[in-house]
Coordinates of C-alpha atoms and ligand atoms in Angstrom, one line a residue:
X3 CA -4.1 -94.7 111.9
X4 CA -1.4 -92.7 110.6
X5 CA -2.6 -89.1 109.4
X6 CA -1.8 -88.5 106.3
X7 CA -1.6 -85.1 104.5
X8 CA -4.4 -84.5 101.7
X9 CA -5.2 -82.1 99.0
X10 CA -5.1 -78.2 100.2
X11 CA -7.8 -77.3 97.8
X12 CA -10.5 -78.1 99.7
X13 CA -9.7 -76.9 102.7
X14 CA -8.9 -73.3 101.5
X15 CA -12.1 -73.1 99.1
X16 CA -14.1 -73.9 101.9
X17 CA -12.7 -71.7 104.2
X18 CA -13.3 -68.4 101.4
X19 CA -17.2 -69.7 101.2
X20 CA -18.2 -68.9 105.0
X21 CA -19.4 -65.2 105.2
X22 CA -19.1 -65.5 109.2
X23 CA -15.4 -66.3 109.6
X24 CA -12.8 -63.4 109.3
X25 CA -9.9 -64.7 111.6
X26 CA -7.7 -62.8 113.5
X27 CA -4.8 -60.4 111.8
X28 CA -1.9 -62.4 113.5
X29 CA -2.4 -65.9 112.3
X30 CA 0.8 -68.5 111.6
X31 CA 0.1 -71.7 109.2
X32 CA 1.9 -74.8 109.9
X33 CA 2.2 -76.7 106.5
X34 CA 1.7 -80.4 107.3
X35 CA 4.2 -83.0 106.3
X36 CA 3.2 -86.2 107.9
X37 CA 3.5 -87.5 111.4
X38 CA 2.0 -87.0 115.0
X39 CA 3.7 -83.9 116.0
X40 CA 2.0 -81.2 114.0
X41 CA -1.5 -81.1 116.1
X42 CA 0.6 -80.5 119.1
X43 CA 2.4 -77.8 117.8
X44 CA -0.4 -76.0 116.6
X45 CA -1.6 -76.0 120.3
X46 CA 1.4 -74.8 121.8
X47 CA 1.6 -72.1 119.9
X48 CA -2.2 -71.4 120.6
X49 CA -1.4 -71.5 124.5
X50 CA 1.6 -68.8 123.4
X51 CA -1.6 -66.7 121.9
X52 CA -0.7 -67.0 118.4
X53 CA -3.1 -68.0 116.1
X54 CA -2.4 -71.0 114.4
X55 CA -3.6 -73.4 111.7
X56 CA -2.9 -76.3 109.9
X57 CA -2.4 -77.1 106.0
X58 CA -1.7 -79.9 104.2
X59 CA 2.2 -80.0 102.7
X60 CA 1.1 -79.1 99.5
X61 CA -0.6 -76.1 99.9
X62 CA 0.5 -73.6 97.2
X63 CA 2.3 -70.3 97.5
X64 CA -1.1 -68.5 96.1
X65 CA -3.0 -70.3 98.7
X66 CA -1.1 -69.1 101.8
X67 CA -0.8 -65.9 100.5
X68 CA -4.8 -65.9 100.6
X69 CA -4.5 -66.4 103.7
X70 CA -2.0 -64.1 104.9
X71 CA 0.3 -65.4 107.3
X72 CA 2.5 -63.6 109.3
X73 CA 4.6 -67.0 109.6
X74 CA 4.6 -70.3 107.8
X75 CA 6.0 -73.8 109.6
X76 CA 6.9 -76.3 107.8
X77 CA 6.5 -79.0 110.1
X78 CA 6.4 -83.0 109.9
X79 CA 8.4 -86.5 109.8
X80 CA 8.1 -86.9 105.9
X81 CA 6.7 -89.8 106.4
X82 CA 6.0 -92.1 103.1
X83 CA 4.3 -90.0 100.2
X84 CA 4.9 -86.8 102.0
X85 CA 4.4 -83.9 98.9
X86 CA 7.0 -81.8 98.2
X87 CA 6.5 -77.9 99.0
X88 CA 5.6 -75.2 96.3
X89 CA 9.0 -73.2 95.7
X90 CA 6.4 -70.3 95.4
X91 CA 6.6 -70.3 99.4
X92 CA 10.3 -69.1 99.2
X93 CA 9.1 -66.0 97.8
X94 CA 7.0 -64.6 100.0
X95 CA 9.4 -63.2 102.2
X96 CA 7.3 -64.5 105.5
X97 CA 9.6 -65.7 108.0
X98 CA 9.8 -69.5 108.3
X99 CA 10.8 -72.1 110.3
X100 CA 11.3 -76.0 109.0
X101 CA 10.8 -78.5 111.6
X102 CA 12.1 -82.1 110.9
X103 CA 11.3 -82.8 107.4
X104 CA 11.0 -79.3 107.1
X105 CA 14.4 -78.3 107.4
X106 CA 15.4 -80.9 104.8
X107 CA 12.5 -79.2 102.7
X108 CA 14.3 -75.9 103.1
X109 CA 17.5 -77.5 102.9
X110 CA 17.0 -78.8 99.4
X111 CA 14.6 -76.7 98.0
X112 CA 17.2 -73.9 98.7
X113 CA 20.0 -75.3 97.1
X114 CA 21.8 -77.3 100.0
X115 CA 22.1 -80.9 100.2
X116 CA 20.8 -83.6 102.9
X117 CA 22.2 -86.8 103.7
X118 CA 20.7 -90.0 104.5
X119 CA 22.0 -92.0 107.6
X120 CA 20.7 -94.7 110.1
X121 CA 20.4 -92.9 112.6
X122 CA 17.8 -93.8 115.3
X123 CA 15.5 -91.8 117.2
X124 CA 17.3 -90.8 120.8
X125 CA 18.0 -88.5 123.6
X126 CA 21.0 -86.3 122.2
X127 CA 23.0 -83.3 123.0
X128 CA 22.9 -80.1 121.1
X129 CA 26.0 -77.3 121.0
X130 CA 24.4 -74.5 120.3
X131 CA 26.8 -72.5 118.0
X132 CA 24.9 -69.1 118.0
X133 CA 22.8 -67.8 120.4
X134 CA 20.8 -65.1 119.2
X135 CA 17.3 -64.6 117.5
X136 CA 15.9 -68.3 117.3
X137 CA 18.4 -69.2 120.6
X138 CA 18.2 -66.5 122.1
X139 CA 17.9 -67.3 126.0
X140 CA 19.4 -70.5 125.8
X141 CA 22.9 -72.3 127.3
X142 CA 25.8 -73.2 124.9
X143 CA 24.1 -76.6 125.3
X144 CA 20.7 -78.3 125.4
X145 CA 19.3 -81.5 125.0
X146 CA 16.9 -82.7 122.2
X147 CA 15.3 -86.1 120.9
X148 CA 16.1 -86.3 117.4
X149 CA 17.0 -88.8 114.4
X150 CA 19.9 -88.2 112.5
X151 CA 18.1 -90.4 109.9
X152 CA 18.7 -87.6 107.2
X153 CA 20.8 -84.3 108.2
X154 CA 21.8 -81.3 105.9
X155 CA 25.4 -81.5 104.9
X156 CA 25.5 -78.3 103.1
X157 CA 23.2 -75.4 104.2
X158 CA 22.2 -73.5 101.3
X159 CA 23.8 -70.4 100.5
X160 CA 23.4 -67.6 102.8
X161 CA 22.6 -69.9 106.0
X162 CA 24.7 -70.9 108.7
X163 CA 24.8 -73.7 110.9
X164 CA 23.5 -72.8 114.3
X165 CA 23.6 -75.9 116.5
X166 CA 25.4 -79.4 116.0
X167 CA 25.5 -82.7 117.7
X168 CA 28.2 -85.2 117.7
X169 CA 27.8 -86.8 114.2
X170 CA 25.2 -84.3 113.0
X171 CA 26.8 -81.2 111.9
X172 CA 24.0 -79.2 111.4
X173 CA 21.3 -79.6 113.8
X174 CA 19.7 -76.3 113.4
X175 CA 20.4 -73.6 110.4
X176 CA 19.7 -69.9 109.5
X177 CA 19.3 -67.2 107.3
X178 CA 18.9 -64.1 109.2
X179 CA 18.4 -62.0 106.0
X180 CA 15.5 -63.9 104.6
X181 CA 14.0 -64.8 108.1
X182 CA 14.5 -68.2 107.4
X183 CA 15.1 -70.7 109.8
X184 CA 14.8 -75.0 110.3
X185 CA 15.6 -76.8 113.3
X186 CA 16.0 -81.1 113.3
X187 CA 14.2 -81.9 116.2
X188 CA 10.5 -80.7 117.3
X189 CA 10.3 -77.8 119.6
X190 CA 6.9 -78.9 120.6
X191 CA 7.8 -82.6 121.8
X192 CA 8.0 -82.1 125.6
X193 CA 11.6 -83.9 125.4
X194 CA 12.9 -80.8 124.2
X195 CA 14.9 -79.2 126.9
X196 CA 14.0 -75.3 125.2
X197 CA 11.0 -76.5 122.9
X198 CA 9.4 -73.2 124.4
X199 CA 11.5 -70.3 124.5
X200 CA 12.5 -71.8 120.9
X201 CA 8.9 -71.5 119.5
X202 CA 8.5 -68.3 121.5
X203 CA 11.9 -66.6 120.0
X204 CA 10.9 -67.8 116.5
X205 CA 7.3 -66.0 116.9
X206 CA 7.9 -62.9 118.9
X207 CA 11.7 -62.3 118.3
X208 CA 12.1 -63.6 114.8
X209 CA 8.0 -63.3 113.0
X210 CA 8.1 -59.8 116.0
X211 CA 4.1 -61.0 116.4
X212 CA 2.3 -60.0 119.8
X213 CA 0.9 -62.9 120.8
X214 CA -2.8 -61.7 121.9
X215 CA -4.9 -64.4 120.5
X216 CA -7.1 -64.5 123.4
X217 CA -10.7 -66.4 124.0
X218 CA -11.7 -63.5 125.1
X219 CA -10.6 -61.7 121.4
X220 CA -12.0 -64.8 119.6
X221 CA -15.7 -64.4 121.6
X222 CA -15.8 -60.4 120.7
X223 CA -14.7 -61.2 117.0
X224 CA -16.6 -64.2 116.3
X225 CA -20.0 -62.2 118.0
X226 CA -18.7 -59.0 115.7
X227 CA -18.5 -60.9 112.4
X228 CA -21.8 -63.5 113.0
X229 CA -24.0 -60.3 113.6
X230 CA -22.1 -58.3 111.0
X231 CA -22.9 -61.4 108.1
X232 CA -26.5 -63.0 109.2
X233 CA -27.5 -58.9 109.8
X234 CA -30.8 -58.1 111.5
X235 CA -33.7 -59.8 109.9
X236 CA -32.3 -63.5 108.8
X237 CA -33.3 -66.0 110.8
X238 CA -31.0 -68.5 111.9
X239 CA -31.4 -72.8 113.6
X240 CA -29.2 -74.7 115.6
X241 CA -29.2 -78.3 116.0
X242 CA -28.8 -78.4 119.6
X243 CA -27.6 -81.7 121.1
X244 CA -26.5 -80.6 124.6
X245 CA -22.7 -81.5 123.9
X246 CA -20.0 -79.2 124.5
X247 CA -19.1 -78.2 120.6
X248 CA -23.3 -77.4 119.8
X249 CA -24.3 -75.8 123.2
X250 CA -21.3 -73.4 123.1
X251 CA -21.9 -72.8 119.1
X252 CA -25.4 -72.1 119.8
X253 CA -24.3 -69.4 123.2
X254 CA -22.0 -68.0 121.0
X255 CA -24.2 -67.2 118.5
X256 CA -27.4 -66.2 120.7
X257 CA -25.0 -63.7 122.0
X258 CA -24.4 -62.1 118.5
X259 CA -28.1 -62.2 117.6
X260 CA -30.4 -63.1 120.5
X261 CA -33.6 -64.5 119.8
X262 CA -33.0 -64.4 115.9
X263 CA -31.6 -68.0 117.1
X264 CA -33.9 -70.7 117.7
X265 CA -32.3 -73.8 119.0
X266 CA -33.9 -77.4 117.7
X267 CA -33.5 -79.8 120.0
X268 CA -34.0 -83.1 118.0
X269 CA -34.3 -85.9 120.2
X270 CA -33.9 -89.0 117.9
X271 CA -34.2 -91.2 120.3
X272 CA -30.3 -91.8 120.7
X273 CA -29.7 -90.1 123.9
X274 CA -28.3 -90.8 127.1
X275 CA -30.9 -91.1 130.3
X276 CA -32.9 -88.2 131.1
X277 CA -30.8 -86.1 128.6
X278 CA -33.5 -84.3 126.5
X279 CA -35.2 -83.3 130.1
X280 CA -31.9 -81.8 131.2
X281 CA -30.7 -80.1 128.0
X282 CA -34.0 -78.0 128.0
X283 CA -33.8 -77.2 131.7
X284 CA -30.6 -75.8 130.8
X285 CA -31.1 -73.7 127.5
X286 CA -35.1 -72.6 128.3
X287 CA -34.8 -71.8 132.1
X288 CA -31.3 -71.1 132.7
X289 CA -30.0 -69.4 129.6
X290 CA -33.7 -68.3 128.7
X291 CA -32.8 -69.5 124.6
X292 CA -35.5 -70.4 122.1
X293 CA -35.3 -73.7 121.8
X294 CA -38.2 -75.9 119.9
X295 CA -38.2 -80.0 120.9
X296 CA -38.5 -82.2 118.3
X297 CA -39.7 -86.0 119.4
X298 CA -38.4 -87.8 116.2
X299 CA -37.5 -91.2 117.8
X300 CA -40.1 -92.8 116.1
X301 CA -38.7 -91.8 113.1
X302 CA -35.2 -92.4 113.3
X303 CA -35.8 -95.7 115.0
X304 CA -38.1 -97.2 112.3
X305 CA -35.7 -95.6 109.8
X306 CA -32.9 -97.7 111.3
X307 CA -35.2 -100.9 111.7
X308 CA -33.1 -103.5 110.2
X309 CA -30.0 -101.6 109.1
X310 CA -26.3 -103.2 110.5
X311 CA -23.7 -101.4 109.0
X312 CA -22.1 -98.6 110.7
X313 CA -21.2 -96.1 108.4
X314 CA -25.6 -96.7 107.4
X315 CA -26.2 -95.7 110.2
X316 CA -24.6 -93.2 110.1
X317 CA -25.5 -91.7 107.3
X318 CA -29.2 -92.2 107.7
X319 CA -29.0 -90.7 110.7
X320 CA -27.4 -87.7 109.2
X321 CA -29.7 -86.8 106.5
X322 CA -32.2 -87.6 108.7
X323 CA -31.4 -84.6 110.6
X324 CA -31.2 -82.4 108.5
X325 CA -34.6 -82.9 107.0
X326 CA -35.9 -83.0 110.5
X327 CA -34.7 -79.3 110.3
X328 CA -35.8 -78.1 107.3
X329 CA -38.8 -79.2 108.4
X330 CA -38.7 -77.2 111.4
X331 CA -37.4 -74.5 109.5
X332 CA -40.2 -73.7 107.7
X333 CA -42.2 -73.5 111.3
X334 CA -39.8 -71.4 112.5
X335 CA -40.5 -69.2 109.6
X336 CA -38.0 -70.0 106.9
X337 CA -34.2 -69.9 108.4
X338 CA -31.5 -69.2 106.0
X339 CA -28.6 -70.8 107.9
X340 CA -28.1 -73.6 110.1
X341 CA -25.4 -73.5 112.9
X342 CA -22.9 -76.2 113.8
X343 CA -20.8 -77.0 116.2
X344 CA -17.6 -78.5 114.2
X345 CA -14.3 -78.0 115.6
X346 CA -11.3 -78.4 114.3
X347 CA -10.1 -82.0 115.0
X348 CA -13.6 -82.8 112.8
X349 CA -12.1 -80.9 110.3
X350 CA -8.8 -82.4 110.5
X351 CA -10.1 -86.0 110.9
X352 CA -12.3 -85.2 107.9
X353 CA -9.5 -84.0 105.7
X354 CA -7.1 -87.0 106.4
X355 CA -9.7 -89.2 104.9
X356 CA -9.2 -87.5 101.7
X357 CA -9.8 -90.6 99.9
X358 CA -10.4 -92.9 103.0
X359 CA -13.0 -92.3 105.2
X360 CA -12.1 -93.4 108.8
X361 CA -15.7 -92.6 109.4
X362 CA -18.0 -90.2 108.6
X363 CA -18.9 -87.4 111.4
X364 CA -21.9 -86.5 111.1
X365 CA -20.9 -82.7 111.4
X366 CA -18.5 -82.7 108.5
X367 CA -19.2 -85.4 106.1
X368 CA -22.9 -86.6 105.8
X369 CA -24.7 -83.7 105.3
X370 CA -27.0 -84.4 102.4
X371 CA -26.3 -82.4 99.1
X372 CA -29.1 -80.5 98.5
X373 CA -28.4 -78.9 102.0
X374 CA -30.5 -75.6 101.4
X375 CA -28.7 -73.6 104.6
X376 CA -25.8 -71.6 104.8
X377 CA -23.6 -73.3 107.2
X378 CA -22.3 -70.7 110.4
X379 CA -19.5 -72.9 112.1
X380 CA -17.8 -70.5 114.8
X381 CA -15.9 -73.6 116.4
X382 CA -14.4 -74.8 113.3
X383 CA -10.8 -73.5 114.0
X384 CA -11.0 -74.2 117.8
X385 CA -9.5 -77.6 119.5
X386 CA -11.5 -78.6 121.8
X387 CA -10.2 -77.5 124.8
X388 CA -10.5 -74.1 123.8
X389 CA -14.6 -74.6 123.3
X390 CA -14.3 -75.2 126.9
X391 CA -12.8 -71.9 127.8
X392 CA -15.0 -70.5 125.8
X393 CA -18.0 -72.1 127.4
X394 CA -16.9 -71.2 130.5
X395 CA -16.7 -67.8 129.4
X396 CA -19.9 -67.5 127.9
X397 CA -21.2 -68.8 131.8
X398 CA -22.3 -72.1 130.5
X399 CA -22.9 -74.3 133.6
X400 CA -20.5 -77.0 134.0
X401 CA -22.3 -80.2 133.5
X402 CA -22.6 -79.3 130.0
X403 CA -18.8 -77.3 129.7
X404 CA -17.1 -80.5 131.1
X405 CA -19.3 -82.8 129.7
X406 CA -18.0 -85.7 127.8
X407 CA -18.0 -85.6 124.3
X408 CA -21.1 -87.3 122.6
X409 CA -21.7 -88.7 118.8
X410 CA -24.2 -87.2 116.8
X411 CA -25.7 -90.3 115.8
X412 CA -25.6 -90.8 119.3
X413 CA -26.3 -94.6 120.7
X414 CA -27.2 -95.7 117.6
X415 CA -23.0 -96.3 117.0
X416 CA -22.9 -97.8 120.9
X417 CA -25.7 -100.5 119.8
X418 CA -23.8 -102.7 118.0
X419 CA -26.0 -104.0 114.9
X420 CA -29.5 -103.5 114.9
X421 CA -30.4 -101.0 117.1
X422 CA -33.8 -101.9 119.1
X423 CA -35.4 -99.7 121.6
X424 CA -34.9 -102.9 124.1
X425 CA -31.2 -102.9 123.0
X426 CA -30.7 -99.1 123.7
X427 CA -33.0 -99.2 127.0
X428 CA -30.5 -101.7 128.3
X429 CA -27.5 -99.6 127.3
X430 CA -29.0 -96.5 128.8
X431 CA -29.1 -97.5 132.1
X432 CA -26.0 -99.7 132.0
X433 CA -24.4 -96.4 130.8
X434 CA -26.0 -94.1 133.4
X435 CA -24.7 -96.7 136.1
X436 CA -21.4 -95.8 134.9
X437 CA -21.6 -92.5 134.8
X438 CA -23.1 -92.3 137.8
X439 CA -20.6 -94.3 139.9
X440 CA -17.3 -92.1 138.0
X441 CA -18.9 -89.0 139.2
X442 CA -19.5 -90.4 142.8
X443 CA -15.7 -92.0 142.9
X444 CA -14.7 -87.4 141.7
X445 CA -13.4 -89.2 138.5
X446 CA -15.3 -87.6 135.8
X447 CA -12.9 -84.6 134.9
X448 CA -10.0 -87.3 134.5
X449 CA -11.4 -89.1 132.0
X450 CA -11.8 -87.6 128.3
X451 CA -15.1 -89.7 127.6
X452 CA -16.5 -92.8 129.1
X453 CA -19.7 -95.0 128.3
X454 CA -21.3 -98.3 127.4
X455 CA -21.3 -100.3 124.9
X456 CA -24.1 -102.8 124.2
X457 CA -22.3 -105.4 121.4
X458 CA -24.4 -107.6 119.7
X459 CA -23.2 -110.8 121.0
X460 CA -24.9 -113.5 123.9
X461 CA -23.1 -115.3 126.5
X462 CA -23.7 -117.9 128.9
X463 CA -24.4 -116.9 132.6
X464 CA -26.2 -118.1 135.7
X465 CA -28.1 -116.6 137.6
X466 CA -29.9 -118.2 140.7
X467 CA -29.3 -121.5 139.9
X468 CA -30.6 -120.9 135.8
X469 CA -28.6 -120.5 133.3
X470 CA -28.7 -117.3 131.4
X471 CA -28.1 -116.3 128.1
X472 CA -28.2 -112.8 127.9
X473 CA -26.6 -109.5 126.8
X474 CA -22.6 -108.5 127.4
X475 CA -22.0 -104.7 128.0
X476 CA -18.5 -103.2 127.1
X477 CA -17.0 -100.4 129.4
X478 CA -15.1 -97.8 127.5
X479 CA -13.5 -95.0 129.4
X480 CA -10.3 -93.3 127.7
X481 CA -7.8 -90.3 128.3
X482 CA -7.2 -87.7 125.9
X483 CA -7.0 -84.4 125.0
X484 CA -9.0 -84.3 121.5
X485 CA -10.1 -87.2 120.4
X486 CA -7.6 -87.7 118.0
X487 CA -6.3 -90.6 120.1
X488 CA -6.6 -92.0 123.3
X489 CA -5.3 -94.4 126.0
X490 CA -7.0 -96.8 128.1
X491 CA -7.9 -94.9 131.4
X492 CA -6.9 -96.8 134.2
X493 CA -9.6 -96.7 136.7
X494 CA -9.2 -97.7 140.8
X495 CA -10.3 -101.5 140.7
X496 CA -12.4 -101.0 143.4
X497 CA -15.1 -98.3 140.8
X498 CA -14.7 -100.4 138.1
X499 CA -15.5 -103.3 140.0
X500 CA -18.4 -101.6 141.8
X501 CA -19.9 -100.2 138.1
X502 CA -19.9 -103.9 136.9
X503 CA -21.5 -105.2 140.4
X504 CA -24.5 -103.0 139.9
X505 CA -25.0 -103.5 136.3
X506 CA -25.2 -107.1 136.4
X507 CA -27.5 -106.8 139.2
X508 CA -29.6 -103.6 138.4
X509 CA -30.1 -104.1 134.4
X510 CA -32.0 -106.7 133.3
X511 CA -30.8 -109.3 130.1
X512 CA -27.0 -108.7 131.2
X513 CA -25.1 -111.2 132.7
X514 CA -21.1 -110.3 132.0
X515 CA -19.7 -106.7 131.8
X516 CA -16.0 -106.3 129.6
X517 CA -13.5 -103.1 129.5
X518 CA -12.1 -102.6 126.8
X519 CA -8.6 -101.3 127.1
X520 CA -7.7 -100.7 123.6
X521 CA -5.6 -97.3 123.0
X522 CA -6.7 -95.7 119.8
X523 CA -5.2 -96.6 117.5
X524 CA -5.5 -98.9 116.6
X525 CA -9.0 -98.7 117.6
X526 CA -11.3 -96.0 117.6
X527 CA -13.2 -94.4 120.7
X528 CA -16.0 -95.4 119.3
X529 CA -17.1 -98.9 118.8
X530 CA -18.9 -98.3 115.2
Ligands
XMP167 P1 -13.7 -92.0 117.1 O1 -14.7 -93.0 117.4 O2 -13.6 -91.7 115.7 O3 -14.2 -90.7 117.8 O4 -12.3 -92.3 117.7 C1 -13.4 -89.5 118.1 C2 -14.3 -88.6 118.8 O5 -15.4 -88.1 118.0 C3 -16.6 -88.5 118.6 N1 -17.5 -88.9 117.5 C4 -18.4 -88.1 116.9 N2 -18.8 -86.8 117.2 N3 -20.4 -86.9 115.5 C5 -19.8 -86.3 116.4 O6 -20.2 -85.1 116.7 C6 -20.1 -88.2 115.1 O7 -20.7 -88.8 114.2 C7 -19.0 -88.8 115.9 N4 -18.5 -90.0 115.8 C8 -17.5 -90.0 116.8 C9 -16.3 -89.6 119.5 O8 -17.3 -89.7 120.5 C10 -15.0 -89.2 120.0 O9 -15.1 -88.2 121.0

């Protein structure tokens, strides 16, 4: 699934809607030309306390001014249908770095020329030719991977070339006087020697920012500005789930306002073993939070009866939701906003299906129109890593900080077709068995999420001396660091083969057990 860059508009108006979020003073955007680099970036320069966020390549010079950057990146392997970028950004005077494509941006936009090569992708040395600002720190030589695919040939006036390579005569270029500054390979990919001090001399030498983008800052600002825009008197609902991104949403925000916040805990039916009986354990006795349970199973389940198609499911499940809460809205006593536990990889997932949904999560896309809330998201610009530090923060117990993420719609996307209560008793406990034999083996904190699947397909078996024809359940466990892809994780033979002894023997109607050992992508983590 290559990510492709989508219309800024959205993004931005969105943004200038929610009341709650006023984001910290020191923020750089990264404008987003294509390829798999640009996510990591953005995190690197997070861990180097900069605030950072992404935009898509065409984002216009009025819209980053909005924003007020105290640095722009142009960042991104111009891959097919990459936009060009809005002269208007030239003009701002923020210092700038192009990355990639984003030095052959700069490069032509500014009046230089590029040339295209056929150059492959490979491990290459870099003479650096001037070792100040952006270089600053570094030997006369380093060692980069980069594609010489297309180069700059003439730097634009008032730039100079600041490192070559044998065959590349400009690997790296500057204008000190306008702050502006492009390097051909990616100072985030973890094959570049100085990737680091790089990004760290263009933000703290070159853009002079501080670097205190803290989760500590981010709690007190995010508690200032919630209690500062939902004020004394509104009322406010969370749809808890007892994941990581709406437990730590809901903390967050019943640290701002207290019991102004009551917590619904839908169960729809969906959920892992015993997870509605922990969940409230957690939020009523331990954190002492409102929090009203909901038992809608019957409903979601009979609204399901029958219904096959994914992205249905989905969607019913959805809106469902949300009128379970207006619902318990009005008993609450009339809320006025609803809060939600997006992050930002939803957010970005969301956008790259501009005109192509991948699917739709539940958090972003498939909230019904007439929505009558006002949405408070205070995780939308966090990856998910930092909602853990958060969470930690906040003192929220680890089973729930570390626990592995969980779809909204829940097992109704792990049943494959029809989902039955039969169908999603059998995957409960084949799932629980897993679980439960990771966490015995110390494996859990390895593994970015791992469950069953239950598809909807009968084999042949035998059990005794009958022959069965029962139910196959699907192992998925992957590694990862958002969710935005994943590898296969390789377990020690000996759990795996212990999860699939005791399934077959402990769950009834399943007679053959599969991993799946597909990396995403091409597939998803999810099987629907
Ligand atoms: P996929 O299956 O798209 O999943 O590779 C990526 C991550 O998102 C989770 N996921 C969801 N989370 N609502 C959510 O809150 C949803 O509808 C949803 N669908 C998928 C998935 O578990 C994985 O962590």
């Amino acid at each position: 699934m290559a990510r492709r860059t989508a219309d800024c508009s959205e993004n931005v108006l969105d943004r200038l809607k929610l009341g709650v979020e006023k984001l910290p003073q020191e923020k750089v955007l990264i404008l987003d030309f294509g390829g798999r680099y640009t996510q990591m970036l953005a995190r690197k320069i997070r861990e180097l306390h900069v605030y950072c966020e992404i935009l898509p390549g065409n984002a216009t010079s009025g819209q980053v001014k909005a924003l007020q950057p105290k640095a722009l990146i142009f960042s991104g392997s111009g891959e097919e249908g990459a936009p060009d970028v809005d002269p208007g950004l030239y003009r701002l005077g923020i210092p700038l770095l192009g990355i990639c494509y984003g030095m052959q941006l700069l490069a032509k936009g500014l009046g230089g020329s590029v040339r295209t090569a056929g150059g492959e992708y490979k491990k290459t040395k870099v003479e650096i030719k001037s070792r100040s600002d952006l270089f600053s720190g570094l030997p006369n030589e380093t060692e980069v991977w980069l594609s010489g695919s297309a180069y700059v040939e003439k730097v634009p006036g008032g730039f100079e070339a600041t490192a070559a390579a044998a065959g590349i005569p400009v690997v790296a270029m500057a204008n000190r006087e306008k702050n502006i500054y492009a390097v051909l390979f990616q100072p985030a990919d973890v094959h570049t020697t100085h990737g680091t001090e790089i990004l760290k001399n263009f933000l703290f030498k070159v853009a002079g920012l501080a670097g205190d983008w803290t989760m500590d800052a981010f709690i007190d600002g995010t508690v200032r500005q919630i209690r500062d825009s939902v004020g004394r008197e509104e009322k406010v609902i969370c749809g808890l789930s007892g994941g990581v991104d709406s437990s730590v949403a809901a903390v967050l925000v019943h640290k701002a306002i207290g019991d102004q916040l009551t917590c619904i805990f839908v169960d729809h039916g969906l959920l892992r073993k015993d997870e509605a009986k922990q969940v409230m354990e957690t939020f009523r006795k331990r954190l002492n939070m409102k929090v009203v349970a909901v038992d809608a199973a019957e409903l979601f389940l009979s609204k399901l009866a029958g219904v096959t198609d994914p992205e249905k499911k989905r969607k019913i499940i959805g809106s469902e939701f949300i009128r379970v809460f207006e619902k318990e809205a009005v008993n609450v006593g009339g809320a006025d906003y609803l809060v939600q536990g997006t992050v930002y990889t939803d957010i970005i997932e969301s956008r790259t299906a501009a005109g192509d949904v991948i699917k739709s999560h539940h958090n972003v896309g498939g909230l019904p129109e007439g929505m009558k809330f006002k949405l408070i998201e205070p995780l939308k610009y966090l990856f998910k890593d930092e909602v853990r530090l958060v969470g930690e923060k906040l003192g929220l117990p680890e089973e729930i900080v570390w626990r592995h993420p969980f779809p909204g719609p829940g097992l109704a996307v792990r049943v494959l077709g029809e989902v039955t209560r039969e169908k999603l008793e059998i995957l409960r406990q084949a799932d629980a068995i897993m679980l439960e034999e990771i966490k015995t083996a110390g494996l859990y904190r390895n593994i970015w999420q791992a469950f069953a699947v239950l598809p909807d397909i009968r084999s042949v078996g035998v059990r005794g001396d009958r022959r069965t024809y029962d139910h196959t359940i699907a192992l998925r466990a992957v590694t990862g660091r958002d969710g935005t892809t994943a590898g296969c994780y390789r377990f020690p033979y000996e759990v795996l083969e212990k999860i699939v002894r005791r399934i077959v023997a402990e769950v009834p109607r399943v007679n053959r057990v599969v991993y799946d050992i597909t990396p995403k992508p091409p597939s998803t983590i999810e099987w629907e």
